[in-house]
Coordinates of C-alpha atoms in Angstrom, one line a residue:
X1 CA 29.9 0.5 47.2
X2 CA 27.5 1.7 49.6
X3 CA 26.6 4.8 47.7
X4 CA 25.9 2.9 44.6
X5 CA 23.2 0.9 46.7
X6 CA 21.7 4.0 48.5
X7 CA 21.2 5.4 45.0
X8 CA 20.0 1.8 43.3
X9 CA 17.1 1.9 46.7
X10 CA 16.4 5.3 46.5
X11 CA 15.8 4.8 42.4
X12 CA 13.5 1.9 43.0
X13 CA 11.8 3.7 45.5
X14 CA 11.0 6.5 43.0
X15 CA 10.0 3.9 40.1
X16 CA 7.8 2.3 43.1
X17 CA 5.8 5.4 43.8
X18 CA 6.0 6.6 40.1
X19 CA 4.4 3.4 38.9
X20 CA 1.2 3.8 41.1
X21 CA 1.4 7.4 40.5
X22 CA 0.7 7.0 37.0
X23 CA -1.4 4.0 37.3
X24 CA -3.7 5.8 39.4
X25 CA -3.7 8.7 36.7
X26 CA -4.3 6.3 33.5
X27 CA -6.9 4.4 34.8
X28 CA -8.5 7.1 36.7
X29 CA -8.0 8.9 33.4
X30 CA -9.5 6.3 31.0
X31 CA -12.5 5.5 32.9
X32 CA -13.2 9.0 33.3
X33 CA -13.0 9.6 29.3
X34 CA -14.9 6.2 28.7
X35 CA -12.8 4.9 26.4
X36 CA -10.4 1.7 25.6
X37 CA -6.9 1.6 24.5
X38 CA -6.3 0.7 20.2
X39 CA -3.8 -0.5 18.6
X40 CA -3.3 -0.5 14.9
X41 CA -3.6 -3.9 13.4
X42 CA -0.2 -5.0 12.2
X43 CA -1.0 -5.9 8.3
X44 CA 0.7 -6.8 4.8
X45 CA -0.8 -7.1 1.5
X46 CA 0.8 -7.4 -2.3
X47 CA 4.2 -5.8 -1.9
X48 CA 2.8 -3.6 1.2
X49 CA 5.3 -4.4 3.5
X50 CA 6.6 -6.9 2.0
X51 CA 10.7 -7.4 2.6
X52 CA 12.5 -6.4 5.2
X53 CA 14.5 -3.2 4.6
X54 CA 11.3 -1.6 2.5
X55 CA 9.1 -2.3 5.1
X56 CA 10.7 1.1 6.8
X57 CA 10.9 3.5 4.0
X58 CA 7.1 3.2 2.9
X59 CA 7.7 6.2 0.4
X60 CA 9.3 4.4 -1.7
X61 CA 8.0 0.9 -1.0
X62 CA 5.8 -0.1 -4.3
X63 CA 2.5 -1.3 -3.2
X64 CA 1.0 -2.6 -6.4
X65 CA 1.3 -2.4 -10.3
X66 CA -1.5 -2.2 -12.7
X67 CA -1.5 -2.2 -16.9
X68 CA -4.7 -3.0 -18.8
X69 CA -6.1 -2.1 -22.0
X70 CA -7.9 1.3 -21.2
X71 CA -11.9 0.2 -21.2
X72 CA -13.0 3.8 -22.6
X73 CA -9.9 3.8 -24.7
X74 CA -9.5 0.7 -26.1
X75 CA -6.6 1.9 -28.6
X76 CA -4.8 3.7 -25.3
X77 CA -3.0 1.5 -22.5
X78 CA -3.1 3.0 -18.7
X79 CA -0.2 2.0 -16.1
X80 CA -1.2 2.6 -12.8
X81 CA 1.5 2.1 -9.9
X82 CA 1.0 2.9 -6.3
X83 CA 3.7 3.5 -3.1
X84 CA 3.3 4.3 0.5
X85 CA 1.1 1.8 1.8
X86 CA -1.7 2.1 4.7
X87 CA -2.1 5.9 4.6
X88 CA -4.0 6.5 7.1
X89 CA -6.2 9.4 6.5
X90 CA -5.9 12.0 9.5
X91 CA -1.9 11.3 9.5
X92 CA -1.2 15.0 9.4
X93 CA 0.3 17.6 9.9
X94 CA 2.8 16.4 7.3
X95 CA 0.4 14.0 5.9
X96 CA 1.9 12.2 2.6
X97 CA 4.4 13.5 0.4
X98 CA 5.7 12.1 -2.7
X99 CA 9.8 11.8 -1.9
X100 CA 12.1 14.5 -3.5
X101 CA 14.9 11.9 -3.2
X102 CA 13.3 8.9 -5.3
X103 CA 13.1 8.3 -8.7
X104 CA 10.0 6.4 -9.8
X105 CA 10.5 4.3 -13.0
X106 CA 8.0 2.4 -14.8
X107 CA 10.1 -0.5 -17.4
X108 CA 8.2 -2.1 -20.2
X109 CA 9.7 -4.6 -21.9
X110 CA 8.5 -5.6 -25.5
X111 CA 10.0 -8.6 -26.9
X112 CA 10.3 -10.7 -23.7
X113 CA 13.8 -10.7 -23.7
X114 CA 13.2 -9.1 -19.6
X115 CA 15.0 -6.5 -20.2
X116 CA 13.6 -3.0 -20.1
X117 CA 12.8 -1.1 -23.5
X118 CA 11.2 1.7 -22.4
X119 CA 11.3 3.4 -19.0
X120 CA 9.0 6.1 -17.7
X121 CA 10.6 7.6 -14.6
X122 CA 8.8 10.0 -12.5
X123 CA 10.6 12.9 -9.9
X124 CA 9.2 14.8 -7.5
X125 CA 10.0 19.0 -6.0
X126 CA 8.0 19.9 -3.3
X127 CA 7.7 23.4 -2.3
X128 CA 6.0 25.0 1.0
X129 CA 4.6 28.7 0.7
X130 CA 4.4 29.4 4.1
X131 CA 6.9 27.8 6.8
X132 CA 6.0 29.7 10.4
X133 CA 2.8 27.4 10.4
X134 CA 2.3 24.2 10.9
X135 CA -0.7 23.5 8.7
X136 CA -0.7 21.5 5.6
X137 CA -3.5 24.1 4.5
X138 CA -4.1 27.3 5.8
X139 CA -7.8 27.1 4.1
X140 CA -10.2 26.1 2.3
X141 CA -8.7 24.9 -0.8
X142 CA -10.6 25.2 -4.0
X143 CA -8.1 24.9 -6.3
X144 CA -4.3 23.1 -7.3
X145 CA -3.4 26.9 -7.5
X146 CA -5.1 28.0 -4.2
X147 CA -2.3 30.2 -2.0
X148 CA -4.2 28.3 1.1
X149 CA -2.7 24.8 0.0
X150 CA 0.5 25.6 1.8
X151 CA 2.3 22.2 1.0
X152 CA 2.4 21.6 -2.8
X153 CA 3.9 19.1 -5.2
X154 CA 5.2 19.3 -8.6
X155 CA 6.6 16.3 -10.9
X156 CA 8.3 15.3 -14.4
X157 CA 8.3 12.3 -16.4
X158 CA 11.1 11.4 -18.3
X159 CA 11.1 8.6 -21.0
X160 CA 14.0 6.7 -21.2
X161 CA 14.6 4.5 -24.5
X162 CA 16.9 1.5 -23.6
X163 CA 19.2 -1.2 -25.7
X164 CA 20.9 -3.7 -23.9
X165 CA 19.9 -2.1 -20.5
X166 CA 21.9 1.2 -21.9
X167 CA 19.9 4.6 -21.9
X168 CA 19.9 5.6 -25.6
X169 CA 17.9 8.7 -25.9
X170 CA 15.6 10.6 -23.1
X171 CA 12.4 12.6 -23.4
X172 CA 11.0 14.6 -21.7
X173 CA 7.6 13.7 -21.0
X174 CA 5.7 16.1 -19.1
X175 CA 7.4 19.2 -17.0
X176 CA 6.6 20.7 -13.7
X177 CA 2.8 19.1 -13.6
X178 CA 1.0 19.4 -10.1
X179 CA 0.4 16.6 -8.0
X180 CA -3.1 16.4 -6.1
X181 CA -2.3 16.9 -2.4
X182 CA -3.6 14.7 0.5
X183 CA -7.5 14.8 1.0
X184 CA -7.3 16.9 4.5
X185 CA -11.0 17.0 5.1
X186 CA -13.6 18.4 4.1
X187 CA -13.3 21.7 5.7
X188 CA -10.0 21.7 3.8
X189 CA -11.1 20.2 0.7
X190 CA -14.8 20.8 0.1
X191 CA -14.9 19.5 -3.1
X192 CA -11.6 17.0 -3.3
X193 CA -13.1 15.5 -6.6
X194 CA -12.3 19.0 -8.4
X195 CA -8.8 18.7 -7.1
X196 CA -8.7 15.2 -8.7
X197 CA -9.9 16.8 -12.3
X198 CA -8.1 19.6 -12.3
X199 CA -4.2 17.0 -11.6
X200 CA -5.1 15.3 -15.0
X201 CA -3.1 16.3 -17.5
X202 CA -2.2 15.9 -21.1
X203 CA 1.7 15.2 -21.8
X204 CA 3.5 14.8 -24.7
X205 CA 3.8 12.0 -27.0
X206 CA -0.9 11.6 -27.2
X207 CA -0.7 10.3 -23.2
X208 CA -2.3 11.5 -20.0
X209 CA -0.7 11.7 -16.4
X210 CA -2.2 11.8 -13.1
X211 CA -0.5 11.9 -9.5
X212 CA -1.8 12.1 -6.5
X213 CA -3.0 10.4 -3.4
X214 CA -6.3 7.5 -4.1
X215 CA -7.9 5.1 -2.3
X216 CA -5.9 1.8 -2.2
X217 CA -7.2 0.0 -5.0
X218 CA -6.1 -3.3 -3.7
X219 CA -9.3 -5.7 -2.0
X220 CA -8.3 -8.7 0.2
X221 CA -8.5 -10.0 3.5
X222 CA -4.8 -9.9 4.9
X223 CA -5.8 -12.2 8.0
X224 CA -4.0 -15.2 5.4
X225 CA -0.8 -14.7 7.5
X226 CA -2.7 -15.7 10.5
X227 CA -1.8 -19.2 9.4
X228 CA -4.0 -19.0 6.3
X229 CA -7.3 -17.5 7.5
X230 CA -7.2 -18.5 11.1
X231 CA -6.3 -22.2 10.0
X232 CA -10.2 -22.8 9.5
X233 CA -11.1 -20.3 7.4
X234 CA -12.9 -18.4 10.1
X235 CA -10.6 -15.5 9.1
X236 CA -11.9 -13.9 5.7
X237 CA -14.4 -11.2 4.1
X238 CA -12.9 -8.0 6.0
X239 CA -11.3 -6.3 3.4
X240 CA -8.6 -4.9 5.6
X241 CA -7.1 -2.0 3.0
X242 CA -10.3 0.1 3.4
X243 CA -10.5 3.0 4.4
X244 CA -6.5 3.5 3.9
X245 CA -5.0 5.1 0.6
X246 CA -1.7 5.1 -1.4
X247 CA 0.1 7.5 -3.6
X248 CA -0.3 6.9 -7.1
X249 CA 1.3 7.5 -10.4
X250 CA -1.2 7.0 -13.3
X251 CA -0.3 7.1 -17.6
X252 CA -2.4 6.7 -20.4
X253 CA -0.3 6.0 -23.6
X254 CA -0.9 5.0 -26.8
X255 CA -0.6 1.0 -27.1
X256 CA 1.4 1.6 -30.4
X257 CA 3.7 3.7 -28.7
X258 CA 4.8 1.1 -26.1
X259 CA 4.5 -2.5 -27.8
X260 CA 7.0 -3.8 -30.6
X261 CA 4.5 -4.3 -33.4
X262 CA 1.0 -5.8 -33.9
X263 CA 2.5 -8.6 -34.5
X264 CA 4.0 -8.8 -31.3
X265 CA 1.3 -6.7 -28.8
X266 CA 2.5 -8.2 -25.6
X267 CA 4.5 -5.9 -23.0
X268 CA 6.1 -7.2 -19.4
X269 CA 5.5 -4.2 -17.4
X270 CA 6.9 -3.7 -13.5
X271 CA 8.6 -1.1 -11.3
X272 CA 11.3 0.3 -9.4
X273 CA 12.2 2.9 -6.8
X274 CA 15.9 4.2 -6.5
X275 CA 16.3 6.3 -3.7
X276 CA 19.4 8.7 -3.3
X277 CA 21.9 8.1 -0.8
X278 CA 24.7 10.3 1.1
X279 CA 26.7 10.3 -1.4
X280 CA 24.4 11.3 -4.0
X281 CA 24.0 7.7 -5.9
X282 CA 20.8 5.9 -6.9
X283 CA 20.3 2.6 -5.7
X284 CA 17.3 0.4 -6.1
X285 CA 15.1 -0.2 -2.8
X286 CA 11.9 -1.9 -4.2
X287 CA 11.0 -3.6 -7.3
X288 CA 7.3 -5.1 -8.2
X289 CA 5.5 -6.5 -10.9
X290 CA 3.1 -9.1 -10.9
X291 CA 1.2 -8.9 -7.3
X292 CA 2.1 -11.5 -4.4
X293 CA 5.6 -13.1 -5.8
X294 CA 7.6 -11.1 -3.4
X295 CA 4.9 -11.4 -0.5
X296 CA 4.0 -15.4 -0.6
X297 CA 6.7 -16.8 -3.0
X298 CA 9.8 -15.7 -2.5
X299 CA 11.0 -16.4 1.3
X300 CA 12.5 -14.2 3.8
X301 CA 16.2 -14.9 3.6
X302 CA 16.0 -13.4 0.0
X303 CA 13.1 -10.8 -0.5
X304 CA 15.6 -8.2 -0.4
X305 CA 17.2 -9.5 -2.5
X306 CA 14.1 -9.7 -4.9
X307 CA 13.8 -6.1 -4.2
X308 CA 17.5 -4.9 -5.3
X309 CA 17.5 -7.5 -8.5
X310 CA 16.4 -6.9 -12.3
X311 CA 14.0 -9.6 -14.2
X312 CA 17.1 -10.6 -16.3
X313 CA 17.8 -12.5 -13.5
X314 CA 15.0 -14.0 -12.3
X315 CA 16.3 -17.6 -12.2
X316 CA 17.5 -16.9 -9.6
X317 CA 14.1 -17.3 -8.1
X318 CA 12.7 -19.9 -10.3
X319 CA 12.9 -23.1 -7.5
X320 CA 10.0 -20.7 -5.5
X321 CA 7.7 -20.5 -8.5
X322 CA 8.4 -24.0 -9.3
X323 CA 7.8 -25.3 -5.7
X324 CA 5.6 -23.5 -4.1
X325 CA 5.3 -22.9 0.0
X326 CA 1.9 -21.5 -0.4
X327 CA 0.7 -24.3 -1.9
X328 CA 1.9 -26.9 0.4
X329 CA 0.6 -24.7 3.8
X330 CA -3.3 -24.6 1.8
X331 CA -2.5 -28.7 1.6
X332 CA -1.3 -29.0 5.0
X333 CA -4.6 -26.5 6.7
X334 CA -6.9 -27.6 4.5
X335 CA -6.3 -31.0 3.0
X336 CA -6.5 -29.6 -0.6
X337 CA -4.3 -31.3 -2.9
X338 CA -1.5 -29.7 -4.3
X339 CA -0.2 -30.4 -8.2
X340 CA 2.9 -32.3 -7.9
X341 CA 6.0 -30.1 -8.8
X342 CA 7.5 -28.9 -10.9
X343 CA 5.2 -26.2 -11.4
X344 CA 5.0 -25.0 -14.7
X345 CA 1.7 -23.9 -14.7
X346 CA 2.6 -21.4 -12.0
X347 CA 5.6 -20.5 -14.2
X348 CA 3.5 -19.3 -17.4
X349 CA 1.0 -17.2 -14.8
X350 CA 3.8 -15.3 -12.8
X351 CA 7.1 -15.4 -15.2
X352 CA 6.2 -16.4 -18.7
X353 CA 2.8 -15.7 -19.5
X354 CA 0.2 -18.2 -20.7
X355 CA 1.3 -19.5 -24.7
X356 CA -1.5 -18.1 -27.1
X357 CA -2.4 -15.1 -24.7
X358 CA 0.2 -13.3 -23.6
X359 CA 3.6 -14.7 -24.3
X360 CA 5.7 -13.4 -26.3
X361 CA 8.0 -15.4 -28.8
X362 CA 11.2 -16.7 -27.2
X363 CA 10.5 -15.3 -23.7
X364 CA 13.1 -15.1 -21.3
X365 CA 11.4 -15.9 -17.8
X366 CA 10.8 -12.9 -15.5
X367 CA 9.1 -11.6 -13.0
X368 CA 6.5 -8.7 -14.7
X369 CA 2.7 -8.2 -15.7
X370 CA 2.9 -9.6 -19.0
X371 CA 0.0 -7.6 -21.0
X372 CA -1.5 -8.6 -24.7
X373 CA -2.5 -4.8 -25.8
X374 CA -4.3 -6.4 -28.7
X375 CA -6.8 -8.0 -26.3
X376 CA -10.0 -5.8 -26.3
X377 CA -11.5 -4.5 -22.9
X378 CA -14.4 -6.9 -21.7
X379 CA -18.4 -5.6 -22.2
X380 CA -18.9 -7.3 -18.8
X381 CA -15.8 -7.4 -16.9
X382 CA -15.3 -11.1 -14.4
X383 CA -13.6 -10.4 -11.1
X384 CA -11.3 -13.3 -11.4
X385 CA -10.2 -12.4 -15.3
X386 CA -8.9 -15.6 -17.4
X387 CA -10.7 -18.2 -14.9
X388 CA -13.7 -17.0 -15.6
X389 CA -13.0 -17.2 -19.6
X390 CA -12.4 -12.9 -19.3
X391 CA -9.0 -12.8 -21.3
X392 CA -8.5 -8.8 -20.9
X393 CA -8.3 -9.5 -17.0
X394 CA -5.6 -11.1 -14.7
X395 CA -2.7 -12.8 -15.7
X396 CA -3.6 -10.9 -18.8
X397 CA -2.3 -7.6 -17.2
X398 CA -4.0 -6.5 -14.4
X399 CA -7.7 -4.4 -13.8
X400 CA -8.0 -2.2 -10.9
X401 CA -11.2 -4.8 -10.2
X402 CA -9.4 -8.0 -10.7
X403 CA -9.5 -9.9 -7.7
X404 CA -6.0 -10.9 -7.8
X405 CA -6.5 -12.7 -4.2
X406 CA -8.5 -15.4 -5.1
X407 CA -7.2 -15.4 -8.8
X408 CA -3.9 -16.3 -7.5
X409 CA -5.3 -19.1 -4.4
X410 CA -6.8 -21.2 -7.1
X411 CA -4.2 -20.9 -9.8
X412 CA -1.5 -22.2 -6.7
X413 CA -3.7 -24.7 -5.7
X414 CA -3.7 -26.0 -9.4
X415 CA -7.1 -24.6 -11.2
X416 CA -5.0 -24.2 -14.5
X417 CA -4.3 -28.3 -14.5
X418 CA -7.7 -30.0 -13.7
X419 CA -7.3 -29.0 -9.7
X420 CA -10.5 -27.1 -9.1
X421 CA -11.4 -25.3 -6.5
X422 CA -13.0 -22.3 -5.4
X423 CA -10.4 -20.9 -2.9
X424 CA -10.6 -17.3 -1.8
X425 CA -11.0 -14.6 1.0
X426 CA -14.5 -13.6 0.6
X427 CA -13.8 -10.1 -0.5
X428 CA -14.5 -9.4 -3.9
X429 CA -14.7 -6.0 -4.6
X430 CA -12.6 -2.6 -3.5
X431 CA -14.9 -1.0 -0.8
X432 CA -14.6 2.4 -3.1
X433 CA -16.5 2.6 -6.7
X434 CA -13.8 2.6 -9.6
X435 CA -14.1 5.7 -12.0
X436 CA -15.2 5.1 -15.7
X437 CA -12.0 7.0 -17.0
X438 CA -9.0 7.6 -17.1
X439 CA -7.4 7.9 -14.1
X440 CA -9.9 5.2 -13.2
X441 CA -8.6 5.1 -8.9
X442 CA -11.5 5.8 -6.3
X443 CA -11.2 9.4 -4.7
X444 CA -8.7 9.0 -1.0
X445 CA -10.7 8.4 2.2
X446 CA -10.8 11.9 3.5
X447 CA -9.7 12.7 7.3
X448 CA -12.5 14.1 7.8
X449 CA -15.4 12.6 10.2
X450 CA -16.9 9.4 8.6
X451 CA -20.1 7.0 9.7
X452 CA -18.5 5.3 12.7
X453 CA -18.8 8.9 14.5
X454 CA -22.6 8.3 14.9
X455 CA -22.1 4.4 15.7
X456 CA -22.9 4.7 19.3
X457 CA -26.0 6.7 18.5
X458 CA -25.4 10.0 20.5
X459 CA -24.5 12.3 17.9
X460 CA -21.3 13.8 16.5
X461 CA -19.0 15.0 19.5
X462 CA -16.9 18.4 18.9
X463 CA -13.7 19.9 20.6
X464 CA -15.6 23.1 22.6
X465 CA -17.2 20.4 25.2
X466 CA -13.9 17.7 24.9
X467 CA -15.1 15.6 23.1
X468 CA -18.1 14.4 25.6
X469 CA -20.9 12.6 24.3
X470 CA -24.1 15.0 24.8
X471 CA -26.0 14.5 28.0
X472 CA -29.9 12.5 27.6
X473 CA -32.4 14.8 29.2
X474 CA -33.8 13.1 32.4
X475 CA -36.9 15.9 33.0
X476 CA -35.6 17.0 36.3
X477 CA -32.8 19.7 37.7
X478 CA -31.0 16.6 38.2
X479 CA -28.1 16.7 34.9
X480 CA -25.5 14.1 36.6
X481 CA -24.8 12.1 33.5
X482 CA -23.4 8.6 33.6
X483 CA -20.1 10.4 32.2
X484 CA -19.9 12.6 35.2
X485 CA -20.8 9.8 37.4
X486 CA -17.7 7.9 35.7
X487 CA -15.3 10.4 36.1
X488 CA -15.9 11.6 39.8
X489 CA -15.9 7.7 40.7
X490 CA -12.4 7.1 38.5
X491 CA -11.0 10.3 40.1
X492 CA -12.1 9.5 43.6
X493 CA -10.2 6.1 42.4
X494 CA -7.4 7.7 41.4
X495 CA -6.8 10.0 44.6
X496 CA -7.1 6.8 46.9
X497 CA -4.7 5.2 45.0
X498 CA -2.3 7.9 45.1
X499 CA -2.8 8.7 48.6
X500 CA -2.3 4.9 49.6
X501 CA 0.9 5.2 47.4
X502 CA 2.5 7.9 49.4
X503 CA 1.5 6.3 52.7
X504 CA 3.3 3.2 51.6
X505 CA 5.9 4.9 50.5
X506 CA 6.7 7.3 54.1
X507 CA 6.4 4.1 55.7
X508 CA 8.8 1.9 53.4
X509 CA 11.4 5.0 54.2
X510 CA 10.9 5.2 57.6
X511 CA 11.7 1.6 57.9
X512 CA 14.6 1.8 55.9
X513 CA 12.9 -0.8 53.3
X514 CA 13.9 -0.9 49.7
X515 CA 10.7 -2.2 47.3
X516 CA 11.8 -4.6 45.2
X517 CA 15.2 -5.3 47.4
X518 CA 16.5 -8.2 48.0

């Protein structure tokens, strides 16, 4: 017994002295650099984040889904769907890799029955040139065929025809097309928009295909889980996705090829990602289709759930849509109404689409973007789609540029039934220009050095001085800079603290003390 309390003393000793040790080193050390300590903001948007297995396998967690009539194509339909969310842009060396182990699938159904007609199902190989380095790029990369880009990233697409959720035939789509790799920087990448041209591609069947990494096309202040917006609405008009991208998945297809007839031009549209276990089985780890049912209607004990289920059985789910938390919390912050329930409103904008826009004849309730391909693009697009009398935008589909956020606040808090309101986050626009064709997505933040390097006015800083901020010329020999200053004073901080620390210490032995003892 007595040697397991000498050891238990002489280990709290040693955490005693270690602890001043190193807080003599950090906060000599930080002072000296002239820095503060950051930590990430913890953040969720539409389906980023949004259960809680997914939330750890970001590869294959489904960020958003997007399917509108093509503006520059109007006889042409373009899916968009995006995974990995809050890419942060210098996240290297391994940066951010479509999964070899996923299979990305795209269903459409077209007669509302909610089960899948169609099925577009994307695969990834990924293939490293060059494996004694640890660079992404060994260059400057000029081209998708460049030997420098080290990491690189094929894909197929696979069309799937379904009949009573049976595959029936398969096509093969497009084969071994490359994927446009991460934007590095611009030392890596001096001209990432080539890149971007040069991953569009023409597949079979009259469609185009892009993949590749994009700015996150999603806008909205995520500060509405701080009890909606600080619970005064102090909280809004930071649009907290910029500056982070996704990986996106982008077809163009005929809108003949994927809808029933013109007589019936509406298609549901959502995704799934099935990720390959041990044993070498699929098994479906994220499902998403219209944006924010999983996130702010469907509740904790069963958003898994949600993720692992198929639209055919969305009643499951029906009492959420129907009674709403969301808008009983908006009631309870902000003393706006809400409709009474039932709400069946709320069940035509997220399950059955609104009668005489888009949905279909004898619809079968489900969870999807329910899209009227007959609906012709907008000359003058509105930000929040059928509210604003705009019927090619959001619930009809959904437009990179539809601002989905405050679309869906004022539909909850009963804009469709007489409740207005003018609800919303004060963000009304991606903080990246949208392209004018096809694949439409803003080019990825690069990792390279943005604005906020010259934000405290001194210039870039570079590695061959550390990092220090260039000294102001005072017009005498004299070149101690406040820096310097900092640093001897931390370090002369530092060295007290340690010496005080080993004093304490020899004495606390010689005594026979144990710190922390009782």
């Amino acid at each position: 017994m007595t040697a397991v309390v000498t050891s238990r003393a002489r280990r709290r000793r040693s955490r005693g002295v270690a602890a001043l040790v190193c807080g003599a080193l950090a906060a000599g050390g930080l002072a000296a650099a002239g820095v503060s300590t950051l930590e990430p903001e913890a953040a969720h948007a539409s389906s980023h984040r949004e259960a809680p297995l997914i939330s750890g396998q970001p590869q294959y967690d489904t960020t958003d889904v997007y399917a509108f009539v093509s503006p520059d194509r109007p006889d042409t339909t373009t899916i968009v769907a995006n995974w990995t969310p809050f890419e942060e842009p210098t996240g290297g060396p391994n940066f951010f890799p479509f999964p070899d182990d996923a299979q990305y699938d795209v269903h459409i159904d077209n007669d509302g029955d909610a089960q899948g007609d169609l099925l577009y199902r994307w695969t990834f190989d990924t293939r490293t040139r060059n494996g004694d380095t640890f660079l992404y790029n060994t260059g400057p990369v000029t081209s998708l065929k460049d030997p420098d880009l080290n990491v690189t990233q094929t894909y197929d697409i696979d069309l799937l025809r379904l009949r009573d959720q049976r595959t029936v035939s398969t096509t093969k789509v497009a084969d071994d097309l490359p994927v446009a790799p991460s934007h590095v920087g611009g030392a890596s990448m001096p001209d990432y928009g080539k890149l971007r041209d040069q991953a569009v591609r023409e597949v079979r069947g009259g469609g185009t295909a892009f993949a590749g990494q994009a700015d996150d096309p999603f806008f909205l202040d995520l500060r509405v889980f701080d009890l909606l917006y600080g619970g005064d609405l102090s909280e809004v008009g930071r649009d907290t996705l910029a500056g982070y991208n996704v990986n996106s998945v982008a077809l163009q297809v005929p809108s003949a090829a994927i809808r029933q007839s013109e007589k019936q031009p509406t298609v549901g549209v959502w995704s799934t990602t099935q990720r390959r276990n041990a044993a070498g089985k699929w098994t479906q780890v994220s499902r998403l289709g219209a944006p924010l049912v999983n996130e702010v209607v469907v509740p904790v004990k069963d958003k898994d759930k949600f993720n692992a289920s198929a639209p055919w059985n969305d009643a499951d789910f029906l009492p959420y849509v129907q009674k709403p938390e969301l808008a009983r919390l908006v009631e309870k912050f902000y003393k706006i109404k809400a409709p009474d329930e039932p709400r069946e409103d709320l069940v035509s904008v997220f399950l059955t689409g609104v009668k005489g826009l888009n949905q279909p004849p004898h619809v079968r309730p489900a969870e999807a973007l329910r899209l009227n391909t007959s609906v012709k693009p907008a000359a003058a697009p509105e930000r929040l789609g059928v509210l604003d009398g705009d019927n090619a935008g959001y619930p009809n589909g959904r437009r990179l540029a539809d601002d989905v956020l405050d679309i869906s606040l004022q539909a909850v808090q009963g804009e469709l039934v007489g409740n207005k309101n003018d609800l919303g986050d004060a963000v009304d626009a991606n903080d990246r220009p949208f392209g004018r064709s096809f694949p439409y997505l803003a080019l990825p933040t690069a990792g390279s050095r943005g604005p906020v390097a010259d934000q405290d006015g001194r210039g870039a800083r570079d590695a061959l001085d550390g990092g220090a901020a260039p000294m102001r010329s005072t017009g005498s020999s004299d070149i101690t800079g406040p820096v310097l200053i900092a640093s001897a004073a931390s370090g002369g901080a530092g060295v007290l603290l340690i010496a005080l620390g080993i004093a304490w210490w020899r004495r606390a032995r010689g005594s026979g003390a144990a710190p922390g003892g009782g």
